[in-house]
Short mmCIF file of C-alpha atoms and ligand atoms in Angstrom, two decimals:
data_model
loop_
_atom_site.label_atom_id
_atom_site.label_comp_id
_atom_site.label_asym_id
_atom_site.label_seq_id
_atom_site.Cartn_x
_atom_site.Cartn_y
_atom_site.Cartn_z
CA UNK A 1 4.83 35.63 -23.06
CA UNK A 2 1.68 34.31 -20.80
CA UNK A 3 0.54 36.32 -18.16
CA UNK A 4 -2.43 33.74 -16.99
CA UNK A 5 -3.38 29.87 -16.61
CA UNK A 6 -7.11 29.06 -17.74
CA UNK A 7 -7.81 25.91 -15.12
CA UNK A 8 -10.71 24.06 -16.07
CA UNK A 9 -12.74 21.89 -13.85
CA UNK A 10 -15.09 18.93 -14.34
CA UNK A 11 -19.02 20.25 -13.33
CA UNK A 12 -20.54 17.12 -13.73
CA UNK A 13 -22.99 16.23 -11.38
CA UNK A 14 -22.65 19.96 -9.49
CA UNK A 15 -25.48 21.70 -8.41
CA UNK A 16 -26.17 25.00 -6.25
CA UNK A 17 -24.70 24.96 -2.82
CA UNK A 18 -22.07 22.14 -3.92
CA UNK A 19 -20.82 23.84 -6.84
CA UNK A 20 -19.55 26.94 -5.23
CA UNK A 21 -17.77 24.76 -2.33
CA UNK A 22 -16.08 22.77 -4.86
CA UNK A 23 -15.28 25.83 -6.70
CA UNK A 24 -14.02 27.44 -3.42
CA UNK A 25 -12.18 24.15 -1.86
CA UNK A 26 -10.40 24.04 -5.47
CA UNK A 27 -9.32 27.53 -5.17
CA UNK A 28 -8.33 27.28 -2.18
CA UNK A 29 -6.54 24.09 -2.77
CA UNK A 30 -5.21 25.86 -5.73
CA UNK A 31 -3.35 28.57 -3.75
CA UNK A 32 -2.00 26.47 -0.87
CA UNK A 33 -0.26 24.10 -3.97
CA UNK A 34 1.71 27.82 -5.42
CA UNK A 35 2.82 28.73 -2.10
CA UNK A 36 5.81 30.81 -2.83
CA UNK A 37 5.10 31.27 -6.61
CA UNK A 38 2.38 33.11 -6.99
CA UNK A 39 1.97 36.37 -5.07
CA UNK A 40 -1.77 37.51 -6.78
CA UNK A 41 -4.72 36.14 -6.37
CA UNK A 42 -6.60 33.09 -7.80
CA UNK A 43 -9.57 34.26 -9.47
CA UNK A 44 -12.60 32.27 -10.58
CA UNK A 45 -15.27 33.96 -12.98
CA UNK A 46 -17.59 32.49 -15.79
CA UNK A 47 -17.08 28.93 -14.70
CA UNK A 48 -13.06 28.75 -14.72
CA UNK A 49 -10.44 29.57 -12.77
CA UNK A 50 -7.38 32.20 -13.57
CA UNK A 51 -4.32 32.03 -12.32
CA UNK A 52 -1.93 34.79 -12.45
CA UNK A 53 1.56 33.60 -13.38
CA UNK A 54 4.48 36.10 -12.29
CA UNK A 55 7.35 34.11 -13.50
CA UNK A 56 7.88 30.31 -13.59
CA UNK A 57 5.20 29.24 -15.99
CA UNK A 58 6.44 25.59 -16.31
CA UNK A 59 6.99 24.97 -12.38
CA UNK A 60 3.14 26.86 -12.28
CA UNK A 61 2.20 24.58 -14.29
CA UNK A 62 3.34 21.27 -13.05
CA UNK A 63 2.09 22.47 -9.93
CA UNK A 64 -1.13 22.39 -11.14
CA UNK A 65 -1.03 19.08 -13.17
CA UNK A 66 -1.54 17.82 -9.22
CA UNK A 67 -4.26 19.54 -7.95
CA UNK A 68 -7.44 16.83 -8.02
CA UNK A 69 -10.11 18.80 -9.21
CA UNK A 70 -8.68 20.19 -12.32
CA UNK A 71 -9.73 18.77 -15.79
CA UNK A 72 -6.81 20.46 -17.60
CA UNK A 73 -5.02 23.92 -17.44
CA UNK A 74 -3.77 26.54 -20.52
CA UNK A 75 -1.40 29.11 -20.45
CA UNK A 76 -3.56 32.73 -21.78
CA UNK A 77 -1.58 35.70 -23.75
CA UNK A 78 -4.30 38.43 -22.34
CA UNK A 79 -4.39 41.40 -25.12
CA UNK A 80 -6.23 44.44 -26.10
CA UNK A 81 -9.21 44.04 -28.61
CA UNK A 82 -8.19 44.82 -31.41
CA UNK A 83 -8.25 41.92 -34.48
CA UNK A 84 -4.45 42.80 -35.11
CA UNK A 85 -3.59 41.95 -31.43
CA UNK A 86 -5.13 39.36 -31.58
CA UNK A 87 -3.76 37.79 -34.65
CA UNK A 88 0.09 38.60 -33.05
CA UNK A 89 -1.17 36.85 -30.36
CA UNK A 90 -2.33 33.62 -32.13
CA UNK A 91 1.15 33.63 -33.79
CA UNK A 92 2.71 33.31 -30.60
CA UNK A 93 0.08 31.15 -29.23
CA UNK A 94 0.57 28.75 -32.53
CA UNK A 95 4.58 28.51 -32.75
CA UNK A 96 4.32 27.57 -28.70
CA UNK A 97 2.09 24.78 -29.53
CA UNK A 98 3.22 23.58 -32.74
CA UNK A 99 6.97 24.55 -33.28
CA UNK A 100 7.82 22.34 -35.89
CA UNK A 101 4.36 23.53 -38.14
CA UNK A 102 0.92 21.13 -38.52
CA UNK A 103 -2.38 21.66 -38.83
CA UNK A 104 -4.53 23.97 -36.97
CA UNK A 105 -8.30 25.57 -36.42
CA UNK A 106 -9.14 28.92 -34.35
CA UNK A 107 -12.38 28.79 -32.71
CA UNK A 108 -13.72 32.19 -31.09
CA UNK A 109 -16.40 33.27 -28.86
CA UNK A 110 -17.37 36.63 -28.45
CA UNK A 111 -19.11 37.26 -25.25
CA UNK A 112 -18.63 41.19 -25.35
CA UNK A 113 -20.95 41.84 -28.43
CA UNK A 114 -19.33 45.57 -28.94
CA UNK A 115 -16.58 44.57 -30.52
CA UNK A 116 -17.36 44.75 -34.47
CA UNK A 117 -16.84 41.44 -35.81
CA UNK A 118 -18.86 38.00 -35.33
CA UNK A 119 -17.04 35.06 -33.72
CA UNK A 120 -17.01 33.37 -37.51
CA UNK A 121 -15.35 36.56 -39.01
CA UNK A 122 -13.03 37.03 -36.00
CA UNK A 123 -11.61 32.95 -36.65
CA UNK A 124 -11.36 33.57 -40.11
CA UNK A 125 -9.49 36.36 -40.05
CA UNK A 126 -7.44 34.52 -37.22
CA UNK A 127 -6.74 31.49 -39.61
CA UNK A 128 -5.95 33.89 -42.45
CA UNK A 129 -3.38 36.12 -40.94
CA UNK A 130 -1.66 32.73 -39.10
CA UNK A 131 -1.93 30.97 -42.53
CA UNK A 132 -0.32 34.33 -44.41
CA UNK A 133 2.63 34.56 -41.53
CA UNK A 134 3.41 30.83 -41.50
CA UNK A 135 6.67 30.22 -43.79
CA UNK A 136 4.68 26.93 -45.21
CA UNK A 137 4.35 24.98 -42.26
CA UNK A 138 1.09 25.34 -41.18
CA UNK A 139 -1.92 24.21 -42.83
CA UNK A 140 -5.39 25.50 -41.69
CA UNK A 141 -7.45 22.08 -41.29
CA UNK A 142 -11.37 22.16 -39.87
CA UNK A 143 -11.52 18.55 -39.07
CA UNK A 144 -8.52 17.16 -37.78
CA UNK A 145 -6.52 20.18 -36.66
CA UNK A 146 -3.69 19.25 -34.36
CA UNK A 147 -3.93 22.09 -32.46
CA UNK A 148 -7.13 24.66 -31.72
CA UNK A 149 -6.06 28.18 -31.06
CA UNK A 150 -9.04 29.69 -29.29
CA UNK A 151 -9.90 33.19 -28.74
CA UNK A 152 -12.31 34.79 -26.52
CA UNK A 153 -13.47 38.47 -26.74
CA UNK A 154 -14.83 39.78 -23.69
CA UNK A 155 -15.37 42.48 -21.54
CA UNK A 156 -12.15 43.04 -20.30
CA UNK A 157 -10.15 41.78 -22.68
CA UNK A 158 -8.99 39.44 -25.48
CA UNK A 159 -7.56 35.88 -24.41
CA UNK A 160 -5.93 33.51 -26.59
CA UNK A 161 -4.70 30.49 -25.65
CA UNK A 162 -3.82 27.13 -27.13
CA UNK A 163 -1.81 24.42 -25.34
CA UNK A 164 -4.24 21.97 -23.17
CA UNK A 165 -2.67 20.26 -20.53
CA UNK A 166 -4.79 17.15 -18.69
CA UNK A 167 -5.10 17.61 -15.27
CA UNK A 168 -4.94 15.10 -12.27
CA UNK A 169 -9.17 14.90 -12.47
CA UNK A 170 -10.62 13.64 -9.55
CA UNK A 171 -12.36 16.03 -6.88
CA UNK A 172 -10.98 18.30 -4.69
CA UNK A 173 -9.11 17.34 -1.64
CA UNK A 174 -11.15 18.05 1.83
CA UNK A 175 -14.43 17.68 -0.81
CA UNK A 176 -15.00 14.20 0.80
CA UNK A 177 -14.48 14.69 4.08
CA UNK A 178 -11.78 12.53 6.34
CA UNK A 179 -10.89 8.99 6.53
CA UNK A 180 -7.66 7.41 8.15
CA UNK A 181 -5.47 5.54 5.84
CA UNK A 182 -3.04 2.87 7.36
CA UNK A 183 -0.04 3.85 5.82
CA UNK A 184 2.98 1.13 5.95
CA UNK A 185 6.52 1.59 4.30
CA UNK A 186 5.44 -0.67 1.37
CA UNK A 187 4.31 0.08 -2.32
CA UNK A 188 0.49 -0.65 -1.83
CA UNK A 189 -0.70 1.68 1.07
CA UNK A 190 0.30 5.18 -0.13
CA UNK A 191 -1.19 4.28 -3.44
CA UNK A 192 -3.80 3.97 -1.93
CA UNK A 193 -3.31 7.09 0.05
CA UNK A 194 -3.33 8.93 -3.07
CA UNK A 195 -6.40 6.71 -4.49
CA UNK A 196 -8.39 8.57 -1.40
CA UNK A 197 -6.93 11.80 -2.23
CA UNK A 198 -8.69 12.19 -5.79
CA UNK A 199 -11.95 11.13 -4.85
CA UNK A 200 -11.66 14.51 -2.40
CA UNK A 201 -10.68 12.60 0.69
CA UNK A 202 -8.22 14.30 3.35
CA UNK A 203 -6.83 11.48 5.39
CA UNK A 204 -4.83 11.53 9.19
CA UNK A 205 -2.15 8.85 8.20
CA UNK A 206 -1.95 5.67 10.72
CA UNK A 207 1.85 4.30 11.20
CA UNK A 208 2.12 1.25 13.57
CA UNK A 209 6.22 0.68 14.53
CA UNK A 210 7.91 -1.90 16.38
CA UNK A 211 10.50 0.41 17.76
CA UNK A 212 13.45 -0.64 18.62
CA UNK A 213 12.85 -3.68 16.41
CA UNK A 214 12.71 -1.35 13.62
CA UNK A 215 14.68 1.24 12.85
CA UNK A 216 14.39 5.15 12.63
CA UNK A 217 14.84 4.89 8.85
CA UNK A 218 11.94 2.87 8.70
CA UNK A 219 9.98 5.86 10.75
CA UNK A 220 11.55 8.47 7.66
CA UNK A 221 10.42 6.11 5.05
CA UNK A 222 7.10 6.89 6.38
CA UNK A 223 7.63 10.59 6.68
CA UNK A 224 9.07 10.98 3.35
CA UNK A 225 6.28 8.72 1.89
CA UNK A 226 4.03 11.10 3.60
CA UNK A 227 5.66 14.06 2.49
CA UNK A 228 4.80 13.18 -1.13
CA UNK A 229 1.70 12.89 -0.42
CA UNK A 230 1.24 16.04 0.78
CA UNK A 231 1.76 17.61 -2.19
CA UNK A 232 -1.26 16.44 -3.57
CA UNK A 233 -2.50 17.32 -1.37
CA UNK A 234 -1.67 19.32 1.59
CA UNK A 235 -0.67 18.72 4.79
CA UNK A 236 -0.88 15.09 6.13
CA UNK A 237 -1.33 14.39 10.34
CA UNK A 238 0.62 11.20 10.54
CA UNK A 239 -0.17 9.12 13.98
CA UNK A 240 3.05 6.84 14.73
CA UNK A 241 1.74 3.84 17.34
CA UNK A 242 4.08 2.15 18.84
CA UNK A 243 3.38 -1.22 18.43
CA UNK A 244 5.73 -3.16 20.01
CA UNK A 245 4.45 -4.17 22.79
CA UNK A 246 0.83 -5.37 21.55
CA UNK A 247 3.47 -7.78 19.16
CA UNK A 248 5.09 -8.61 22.51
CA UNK A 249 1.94 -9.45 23.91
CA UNK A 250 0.48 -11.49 21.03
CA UNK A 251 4.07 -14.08 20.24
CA UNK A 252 3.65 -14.64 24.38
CA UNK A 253 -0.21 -15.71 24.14
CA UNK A 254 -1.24 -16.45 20.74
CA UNK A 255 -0.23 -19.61 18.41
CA UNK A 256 2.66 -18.26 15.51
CA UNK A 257 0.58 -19.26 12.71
CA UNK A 258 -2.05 -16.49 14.06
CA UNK A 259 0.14 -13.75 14.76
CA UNK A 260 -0.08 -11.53 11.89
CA UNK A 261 -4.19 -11.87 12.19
CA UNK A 262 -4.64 -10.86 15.30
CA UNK A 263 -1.50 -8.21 14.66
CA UNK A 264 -3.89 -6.95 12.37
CA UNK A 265 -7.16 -7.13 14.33
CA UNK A 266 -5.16 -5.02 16.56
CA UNK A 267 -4.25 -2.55 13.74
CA UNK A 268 -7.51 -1.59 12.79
CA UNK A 269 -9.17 -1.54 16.07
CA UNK A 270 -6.56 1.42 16.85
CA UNK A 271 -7.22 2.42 13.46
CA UNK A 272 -11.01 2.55 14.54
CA UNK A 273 -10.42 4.81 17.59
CA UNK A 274 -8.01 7.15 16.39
CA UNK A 275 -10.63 7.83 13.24
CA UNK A 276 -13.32 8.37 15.76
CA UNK A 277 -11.63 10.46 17.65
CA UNK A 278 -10.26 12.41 14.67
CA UNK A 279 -14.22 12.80 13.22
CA UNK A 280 -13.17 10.17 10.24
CA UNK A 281 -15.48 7.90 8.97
CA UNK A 282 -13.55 5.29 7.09
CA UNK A 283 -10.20 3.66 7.44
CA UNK A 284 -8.37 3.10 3.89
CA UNK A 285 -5.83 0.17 3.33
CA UNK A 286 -3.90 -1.18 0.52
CA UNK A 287 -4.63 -4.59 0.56
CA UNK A 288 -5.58 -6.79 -2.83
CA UNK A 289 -7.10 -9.80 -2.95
CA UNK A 290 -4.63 -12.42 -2.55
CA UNK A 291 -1.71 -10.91 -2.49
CA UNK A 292 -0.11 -12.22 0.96
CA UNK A 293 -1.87 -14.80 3.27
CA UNK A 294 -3.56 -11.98 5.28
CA UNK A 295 -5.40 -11.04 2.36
CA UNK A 296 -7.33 -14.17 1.21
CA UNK A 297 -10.97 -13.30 1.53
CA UNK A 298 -11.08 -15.77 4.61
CA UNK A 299 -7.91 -13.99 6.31
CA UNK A 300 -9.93 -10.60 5.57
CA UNK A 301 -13.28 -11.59 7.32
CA UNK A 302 -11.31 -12.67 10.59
CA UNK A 303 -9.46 -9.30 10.78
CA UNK A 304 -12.34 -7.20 9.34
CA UNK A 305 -14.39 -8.08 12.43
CA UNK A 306 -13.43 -6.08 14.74
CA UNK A 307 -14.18 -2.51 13.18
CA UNK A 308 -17.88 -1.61 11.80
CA UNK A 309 -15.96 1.37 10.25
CA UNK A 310 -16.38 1.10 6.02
CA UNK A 311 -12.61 -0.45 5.23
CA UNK A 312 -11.64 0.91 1.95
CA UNK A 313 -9.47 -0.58 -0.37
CA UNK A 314 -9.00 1.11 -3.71
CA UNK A 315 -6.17 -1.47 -4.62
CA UNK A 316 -8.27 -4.32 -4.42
CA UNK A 317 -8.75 -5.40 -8.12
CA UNK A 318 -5.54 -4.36 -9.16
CA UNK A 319 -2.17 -6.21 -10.12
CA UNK A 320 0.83 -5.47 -8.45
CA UNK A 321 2.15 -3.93 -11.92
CA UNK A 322 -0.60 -1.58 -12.16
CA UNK A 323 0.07 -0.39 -8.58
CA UNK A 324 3.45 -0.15 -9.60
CA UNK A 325 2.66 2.17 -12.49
CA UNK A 326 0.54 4.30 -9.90
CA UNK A 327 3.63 4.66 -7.34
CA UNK A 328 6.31 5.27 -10.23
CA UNK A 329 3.79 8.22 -11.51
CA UNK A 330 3.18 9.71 -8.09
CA UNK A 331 6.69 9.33 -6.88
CA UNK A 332 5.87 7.18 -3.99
CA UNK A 333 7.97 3.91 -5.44
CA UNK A 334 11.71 5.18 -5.21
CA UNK A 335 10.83 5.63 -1.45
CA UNK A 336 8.51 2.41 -1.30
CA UNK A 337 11.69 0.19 -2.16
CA UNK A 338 14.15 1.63 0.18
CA UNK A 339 14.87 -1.58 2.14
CA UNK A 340 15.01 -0.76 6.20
CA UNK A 341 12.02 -3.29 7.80
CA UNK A 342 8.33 -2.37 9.05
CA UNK A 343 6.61 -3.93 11.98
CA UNK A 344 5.13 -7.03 10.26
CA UNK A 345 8.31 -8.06 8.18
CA UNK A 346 10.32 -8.32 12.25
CA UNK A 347 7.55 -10.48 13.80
CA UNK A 348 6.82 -12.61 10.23
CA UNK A 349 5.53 -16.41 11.38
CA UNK A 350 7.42 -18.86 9.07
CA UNK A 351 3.91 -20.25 8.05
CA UNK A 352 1.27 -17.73 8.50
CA UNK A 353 -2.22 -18.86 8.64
CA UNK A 354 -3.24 -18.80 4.64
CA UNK A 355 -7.09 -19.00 5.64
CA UNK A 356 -7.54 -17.69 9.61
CA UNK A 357 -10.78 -18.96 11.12
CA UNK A 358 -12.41 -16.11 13.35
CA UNK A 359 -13.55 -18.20 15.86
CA UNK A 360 -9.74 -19.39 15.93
CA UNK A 361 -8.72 -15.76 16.70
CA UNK A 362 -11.38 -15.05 19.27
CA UNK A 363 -10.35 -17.93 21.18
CA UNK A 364 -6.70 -16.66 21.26
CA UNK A 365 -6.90 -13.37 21.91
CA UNK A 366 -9.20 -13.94 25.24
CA UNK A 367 -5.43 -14.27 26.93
CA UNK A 368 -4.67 -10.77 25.73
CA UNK A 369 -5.97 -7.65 27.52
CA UNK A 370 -7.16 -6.01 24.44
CA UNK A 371 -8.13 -2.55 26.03
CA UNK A 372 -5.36 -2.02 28.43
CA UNK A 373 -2.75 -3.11 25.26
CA UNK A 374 -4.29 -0.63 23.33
CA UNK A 375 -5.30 2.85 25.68
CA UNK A 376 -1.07 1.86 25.95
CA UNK A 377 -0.25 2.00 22.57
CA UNK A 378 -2.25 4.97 22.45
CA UNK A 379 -0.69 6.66 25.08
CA UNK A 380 2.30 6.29 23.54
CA UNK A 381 1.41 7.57 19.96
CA UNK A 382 3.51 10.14 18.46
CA UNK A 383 1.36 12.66 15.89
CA UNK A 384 3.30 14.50 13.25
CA UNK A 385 1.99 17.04 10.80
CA UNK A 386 3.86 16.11 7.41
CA UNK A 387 4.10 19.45 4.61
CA UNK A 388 4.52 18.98 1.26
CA UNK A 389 8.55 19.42 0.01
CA UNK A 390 9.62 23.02 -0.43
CA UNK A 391 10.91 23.15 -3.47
P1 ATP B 401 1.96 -2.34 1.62
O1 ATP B 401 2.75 -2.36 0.35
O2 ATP B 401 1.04 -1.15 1.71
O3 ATP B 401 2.83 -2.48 2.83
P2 ATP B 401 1.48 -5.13 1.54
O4 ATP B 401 1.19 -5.66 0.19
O5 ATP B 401 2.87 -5.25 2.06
O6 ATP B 401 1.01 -3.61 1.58
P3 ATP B 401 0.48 -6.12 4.09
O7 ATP B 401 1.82 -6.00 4.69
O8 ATP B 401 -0.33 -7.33 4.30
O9 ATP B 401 0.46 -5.89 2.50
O10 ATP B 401 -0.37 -4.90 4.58
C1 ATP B 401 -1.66 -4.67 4.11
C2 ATP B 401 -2.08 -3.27 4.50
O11 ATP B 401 -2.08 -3.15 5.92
C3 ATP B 401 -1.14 -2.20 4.02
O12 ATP B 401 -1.41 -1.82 2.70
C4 ATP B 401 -1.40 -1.11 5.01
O13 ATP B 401 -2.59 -0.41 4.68
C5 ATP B 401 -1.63 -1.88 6.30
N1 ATP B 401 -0.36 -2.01 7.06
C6 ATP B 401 0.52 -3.03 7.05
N2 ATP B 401 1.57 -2.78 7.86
C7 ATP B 401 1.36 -1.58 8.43
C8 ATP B 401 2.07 -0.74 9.37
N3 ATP B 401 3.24 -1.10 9.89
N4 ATP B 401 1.52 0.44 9.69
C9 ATP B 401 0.35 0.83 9.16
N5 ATP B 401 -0.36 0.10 8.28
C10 ATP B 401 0.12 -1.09 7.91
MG1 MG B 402 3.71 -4.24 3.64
#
């Protein structure tokens, strides 16, 4: 019975130039995520966007639900103007949204001032004939309807529409520009993948494996991981280091209870380079305060120190049950929990170093040739561009 979806987007804080790149990175954005469903175009007029729906209105839909960038979406019954099209229309529109009856209000606008009635004579007559054709169960109701059915008369056409769906929010994807996100096989990190994604970010992810240590179904995890991802949005570059012989390098020279600091010193300065080399400007991680001995604030200087790159951390005042919640909604968690090992769970210290002194760190890793370990790892770096699932 719907032949469009009304998208709405937030325009707070848009001005000139910026406004019409968001509006075209969302379109754009908005047509990559319907690949295969939707053969017409996206169209955006009179500050929304319209998108054509050919057949599958609920798969258009939940498509849609993940676009960032998009306050909330309606399915539109397009019409002729006439008030007895219209009213049909409403009917349909109202049984949709409430099946089992309630109470409802029709608001109008009327931005094609041919057509013969006011927008206050047009809902009224609206509310009349749905009231008239409604067996009993629905009540017309100004101030706590529980569904509006809204009409708008304009040039081309009558559009009536009802159901509001909330959308993901946020800004579009590619709107922020790039940062690298170091992207484990763990809960936390692609949380916080998808933390960067609606604030606009596109990120290359950063992989570090201790092949043959760890196995190939730790590399998939990864992969599929990223691959969810991706369909918020869009492809994800996924940069697989191999790690294993920086580890190597660090149990022969450095003492145990250090390990997984300077293992991690290590990690973000090939974080560092790969993000300057791939124009990024800001390496994301999931670390919380306090959640493993690497992350007490003290741990977090030590290993901070080596990049001047902004670290970002969207998890970092949240519980592990509210990241939960995010991966379970995202569909991240059912992949997060699969048990095959990553790099720092093989080389785990019995007693890591709950508060790592820098100065402690410095002094250890003077044994280890820092550059050569890491032009190595990087020479051996395998990059993988990750799609979203085809469904
Ligand atoms: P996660 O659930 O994301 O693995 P975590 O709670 O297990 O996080 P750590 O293992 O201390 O915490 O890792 C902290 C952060 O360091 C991760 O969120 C991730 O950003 C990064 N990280 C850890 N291991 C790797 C890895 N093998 N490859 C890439 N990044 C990693
Ligand atoms: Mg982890």
């Amino acid at each position: 019975m719907y032949e469009l979806i009304l998208v709405r987007y937030g325009e707070l804080g848009l001005k000139g130039k910026n406004k019409s790149q968001f509006i075209n990175r969302l379109v754009r954005n908005i047509e990559r995520s319907l690949k295969g469903l939707a053969p017409r175009k996206v169209e955006s007029t009179w500050g929304r966007i319209w998108v054509p729906v050919v057949n599958d209105m609920e798969e258009t839909i939940e498509r849609l639900t993940k676009v960032f960038g998009i306050y909330s979406v309606s399915p539109v019954i397009k019409t002729e103007k006439s008030l007895e099209a219209i009213q049909q229309a409403a009917l349909r529109v109202l049984h949709d949204a409430l099946p089992d009856g309630g109470r409802f209000k029709v608001e109008t606008r009327r931005s094609d001032k041919t057509f013969p009635m006011t927008s206050p004579e047009i809902s009224k007559a609206v509310a009349g004939y749905l009231f008239a054709n409604s067996d009993d169960i629905y009540q017309a109701e100004m101030h706590h309807p529980q569904h509006v059915v809204d009409i708008e008369v304009r040039g081309e056409g009558a559009f009536v529409y009802g159901r509001v769906i909330p959308g993901a929010k946020g800004l579009p994807v590619g709107a922020s520009g790039r940062a690298v996100l170091m992207i484990s096989g763990g809960i936390d990190s692609p949380v916080a993948g998808w933390m960067a994604m609606k604030r606009g970010v596109t990120f290359d992810g950063i992989h570090f494996e201790s092949f043959p240590f760890t196995s190939n179904r730790a590399k998939q995890k990864v992969i599929d991981l990223c691959r969810v991802l991706a369909g918020w949005g869009g492809k994800v570059r996924l940069h697989v280091v191999h790690f294993t012989e920086i580890q190597k390098a660090i149990r022969q020279h450095c003492r145990e209870e250090y390990m997984i600091t300077i293992m991690r010193r290590m990690m973000f300065r090939i974080a560092e380079r790969i993000a300057r080399e791939r124009k990024a400007f800001a390496i994301y991680t999931g670390e919380s305060v306090g959640q493993v001995a690497s992350q007490t604030l003290e741990s977090m200087f030590t290993i901070n120190n080596v990049t001047n790159m902004p670290v970002l951390r969207p998890l970092v005042g949240m519980d592990k049950e509210e990241i939960i919640q995010i991966a379970q909604k995202i569909g991240t968690f059912d992949i997060s929990i699969r048990p095959y090992e990553d790099c720092c769970t093989v080389f785990l210290p019995d007693y890591p170093k709950i508060r790592a002194r820098l100065e402690e760190a410095q002094n250890m890793e003077i044994l280890l040739d820092i550059d050569e370990l890491i032009n190595d790892a990087l020479a051996h770096t395998e990059v993988l561009e990750i799609y979203q699932e085809e469904i």
